Backbone as JSON, one array per atom type, in Angstrom:
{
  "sequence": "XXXXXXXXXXXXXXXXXXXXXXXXXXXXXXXXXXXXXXXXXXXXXXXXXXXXXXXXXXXXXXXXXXXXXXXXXXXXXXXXXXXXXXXXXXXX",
  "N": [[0.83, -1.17, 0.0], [0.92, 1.92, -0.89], [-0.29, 4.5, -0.27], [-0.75, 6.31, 2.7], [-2.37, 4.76, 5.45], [-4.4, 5.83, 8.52], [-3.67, 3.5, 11.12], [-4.35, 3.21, 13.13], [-7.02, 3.53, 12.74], [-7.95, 2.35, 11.21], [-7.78, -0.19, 12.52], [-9.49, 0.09, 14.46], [-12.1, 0.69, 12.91], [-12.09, -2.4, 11.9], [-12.55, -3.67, 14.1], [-14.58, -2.76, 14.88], [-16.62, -3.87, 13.11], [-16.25, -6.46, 12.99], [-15.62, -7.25, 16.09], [-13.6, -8.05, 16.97], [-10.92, -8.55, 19.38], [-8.61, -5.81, 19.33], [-5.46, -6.51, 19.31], [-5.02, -8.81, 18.3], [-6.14, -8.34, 15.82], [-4.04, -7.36, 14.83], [-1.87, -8.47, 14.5], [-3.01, -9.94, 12.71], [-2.9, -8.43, 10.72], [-0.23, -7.66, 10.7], [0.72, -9.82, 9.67], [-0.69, -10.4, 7.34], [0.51, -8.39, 5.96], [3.27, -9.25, 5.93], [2.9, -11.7, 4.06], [1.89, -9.78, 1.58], [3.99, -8.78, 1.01], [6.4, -10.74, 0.57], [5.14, -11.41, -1.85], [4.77, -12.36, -5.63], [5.42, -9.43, -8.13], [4.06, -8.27, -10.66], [4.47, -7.25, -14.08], [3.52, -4.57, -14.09], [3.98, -3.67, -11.36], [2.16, -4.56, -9.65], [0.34, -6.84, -7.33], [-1.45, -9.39, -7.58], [-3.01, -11.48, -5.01], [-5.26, -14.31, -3.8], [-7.47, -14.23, -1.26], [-8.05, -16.37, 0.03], [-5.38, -17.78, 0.16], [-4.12, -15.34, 1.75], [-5.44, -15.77, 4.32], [-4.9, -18.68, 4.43], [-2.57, -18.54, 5.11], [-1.96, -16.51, 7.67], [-3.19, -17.86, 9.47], [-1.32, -20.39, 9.78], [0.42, -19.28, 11.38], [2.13, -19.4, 13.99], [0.99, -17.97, 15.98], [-1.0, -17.22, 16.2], [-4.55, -17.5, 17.45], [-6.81, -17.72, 16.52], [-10.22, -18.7, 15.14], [-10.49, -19.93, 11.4], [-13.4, -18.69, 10.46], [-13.06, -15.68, 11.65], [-10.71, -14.91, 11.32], [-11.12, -14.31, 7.97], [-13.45, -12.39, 8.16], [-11.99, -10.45, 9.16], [-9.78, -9.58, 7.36], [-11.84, -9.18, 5.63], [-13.46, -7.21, 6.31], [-11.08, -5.43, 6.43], [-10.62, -5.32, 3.75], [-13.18, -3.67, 2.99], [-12.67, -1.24, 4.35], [-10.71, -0.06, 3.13], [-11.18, 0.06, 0.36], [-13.88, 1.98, 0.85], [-12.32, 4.23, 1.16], [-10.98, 3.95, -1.42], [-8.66, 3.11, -2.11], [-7.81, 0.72, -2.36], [-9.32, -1.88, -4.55], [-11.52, -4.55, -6.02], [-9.96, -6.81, -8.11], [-11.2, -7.82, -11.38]],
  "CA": [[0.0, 0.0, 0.0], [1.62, 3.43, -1.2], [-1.15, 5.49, 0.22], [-0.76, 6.37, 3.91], [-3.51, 4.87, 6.16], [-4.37, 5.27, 9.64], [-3.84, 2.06, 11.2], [-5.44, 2.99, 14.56], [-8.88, 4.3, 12.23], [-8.45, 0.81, 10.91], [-8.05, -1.22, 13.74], [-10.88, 0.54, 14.77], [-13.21, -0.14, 12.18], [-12.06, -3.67, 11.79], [-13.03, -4.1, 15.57], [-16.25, -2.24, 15.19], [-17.36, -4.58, 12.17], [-15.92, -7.88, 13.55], [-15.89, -7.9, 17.07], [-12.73, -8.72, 17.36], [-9.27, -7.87, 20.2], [-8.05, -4.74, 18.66], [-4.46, -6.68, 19.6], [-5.5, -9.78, 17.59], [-6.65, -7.57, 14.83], [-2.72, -6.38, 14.63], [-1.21, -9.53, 13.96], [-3.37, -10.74, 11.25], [-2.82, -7.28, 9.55], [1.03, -8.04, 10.79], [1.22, -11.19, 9.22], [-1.23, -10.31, 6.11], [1.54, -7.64, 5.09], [4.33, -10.32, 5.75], [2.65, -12.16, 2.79], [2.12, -9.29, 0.62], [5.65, -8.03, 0.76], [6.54, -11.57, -0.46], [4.18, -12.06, -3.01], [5.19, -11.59, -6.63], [4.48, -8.97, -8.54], [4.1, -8.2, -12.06], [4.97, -6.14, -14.78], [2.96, -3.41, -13.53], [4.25, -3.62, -9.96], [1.23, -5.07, -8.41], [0.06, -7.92, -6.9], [-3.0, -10.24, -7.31], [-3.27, -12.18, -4.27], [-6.37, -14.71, -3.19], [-7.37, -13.73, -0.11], [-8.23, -17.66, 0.51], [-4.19, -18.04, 0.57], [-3.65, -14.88, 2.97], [-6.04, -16.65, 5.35], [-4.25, -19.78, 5.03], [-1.04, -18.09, 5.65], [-2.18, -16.02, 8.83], [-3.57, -19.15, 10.25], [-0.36, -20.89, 9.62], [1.4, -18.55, 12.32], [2.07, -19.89, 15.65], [0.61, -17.51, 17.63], [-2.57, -17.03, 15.97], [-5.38, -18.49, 18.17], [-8.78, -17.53, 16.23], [-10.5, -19.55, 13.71], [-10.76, -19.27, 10.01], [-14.25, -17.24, 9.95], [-12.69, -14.78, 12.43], [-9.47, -14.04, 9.97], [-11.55, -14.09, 6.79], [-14.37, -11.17, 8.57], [-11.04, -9.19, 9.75], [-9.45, -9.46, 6.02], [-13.03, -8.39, 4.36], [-13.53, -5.66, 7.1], [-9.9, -4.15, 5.61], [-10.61, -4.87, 2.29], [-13.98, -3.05, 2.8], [-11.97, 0.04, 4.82], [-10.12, 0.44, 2.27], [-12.26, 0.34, -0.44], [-14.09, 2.69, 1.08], [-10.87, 5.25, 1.05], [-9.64, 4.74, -2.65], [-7.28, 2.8, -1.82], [-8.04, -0.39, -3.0], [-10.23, -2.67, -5.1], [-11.06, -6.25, -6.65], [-10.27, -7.16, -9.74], [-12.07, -8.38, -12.52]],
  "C": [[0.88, 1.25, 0.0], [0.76, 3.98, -0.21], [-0.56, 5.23, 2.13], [-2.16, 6.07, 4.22], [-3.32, 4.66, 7.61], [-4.37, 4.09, 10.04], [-4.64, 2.42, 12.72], [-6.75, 3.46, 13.98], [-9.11, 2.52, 11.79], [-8.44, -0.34, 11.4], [-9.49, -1.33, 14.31], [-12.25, 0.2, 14.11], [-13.25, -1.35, 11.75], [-13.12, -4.01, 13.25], [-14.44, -3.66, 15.69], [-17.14, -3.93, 14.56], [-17.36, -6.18, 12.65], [-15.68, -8.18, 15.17], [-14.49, -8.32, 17.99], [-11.5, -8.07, 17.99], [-8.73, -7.52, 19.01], [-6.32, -5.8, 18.25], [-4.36, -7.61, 18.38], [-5.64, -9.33, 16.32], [-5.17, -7.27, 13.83], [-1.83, -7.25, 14.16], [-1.83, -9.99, 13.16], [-3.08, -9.71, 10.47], [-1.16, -7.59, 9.67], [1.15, -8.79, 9.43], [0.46, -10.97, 7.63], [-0.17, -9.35, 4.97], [2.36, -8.68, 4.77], [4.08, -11.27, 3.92], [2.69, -11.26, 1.49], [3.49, -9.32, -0.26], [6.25, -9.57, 0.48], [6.3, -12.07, -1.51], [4.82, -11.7, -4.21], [4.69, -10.49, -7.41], [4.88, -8.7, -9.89], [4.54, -7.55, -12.89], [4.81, -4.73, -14.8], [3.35, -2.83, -12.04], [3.21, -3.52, -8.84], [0.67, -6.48, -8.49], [-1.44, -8.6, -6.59], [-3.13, -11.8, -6.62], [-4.6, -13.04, -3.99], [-6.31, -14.25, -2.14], [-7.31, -14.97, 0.86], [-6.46, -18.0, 1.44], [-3.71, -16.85, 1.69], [-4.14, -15.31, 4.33], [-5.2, -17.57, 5.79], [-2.89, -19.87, 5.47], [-1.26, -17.9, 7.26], [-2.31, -17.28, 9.73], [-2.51, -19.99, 10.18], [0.5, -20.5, 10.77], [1.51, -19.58, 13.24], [1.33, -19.55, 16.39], [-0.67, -16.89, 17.32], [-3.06, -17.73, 16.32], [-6.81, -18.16, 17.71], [-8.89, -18.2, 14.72], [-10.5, -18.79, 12.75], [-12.0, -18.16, 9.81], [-13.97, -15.9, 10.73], [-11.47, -13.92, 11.18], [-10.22, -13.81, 8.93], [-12.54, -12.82, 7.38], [-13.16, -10.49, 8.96], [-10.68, -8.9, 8.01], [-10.61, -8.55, 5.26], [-13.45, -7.57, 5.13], [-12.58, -4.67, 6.89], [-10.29, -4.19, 4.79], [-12.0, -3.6, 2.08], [-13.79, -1.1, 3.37], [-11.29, 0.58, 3.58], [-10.36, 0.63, 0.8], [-13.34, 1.5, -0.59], [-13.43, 4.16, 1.32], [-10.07, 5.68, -0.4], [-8.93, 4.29, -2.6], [-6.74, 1.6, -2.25], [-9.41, -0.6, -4.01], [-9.99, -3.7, -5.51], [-10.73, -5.85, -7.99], [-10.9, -7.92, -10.46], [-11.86, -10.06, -13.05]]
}
């Protein structure tokens, strides 16, 4: 992500939408970068990730202790923050 975003507005509205320890919230966004910033990217210099595989990454950690529909509602509560900002979108 080029763009600057608050991360405490988006902790915040993750936690509103999902429910879920702000703290908790911080390591799947941790660990969801970790993947980006490995991912390949293209000739354009961006990256078309599943989100299925950042799930199954996060959940891969050690020290993540919340199920799969918990990470997948945090993931689509950013993607929807940030969507809502301009900042992102899906692709086609």
């Amino acid at each position: 992500m080029a763009e600057q975003i608050n991360e405490q507005e988006l902790i915040t509205y993750i936690a509103g939408k999902t429910k879920a320890d702000p703290q908790k919230i911080k390591s799947v966004l941790k660990y969801e970068q970790d993947f980006i910033n490995k991912a390949h990217k293209n000739a354009k210099g961006e990256v078309d990730i599943d989100s299925d595989d950042i799930a199954d990454y996060v959940l891969s950690r050690p020290d993540i202790k919340l199920d799969e529909l918990t990470v997948d509602n945090i993931l689509d509560a950013e993607m929807d923050f940030l969507m809502e900002k301009g900042i992102a979108s899906y692709l086609d």
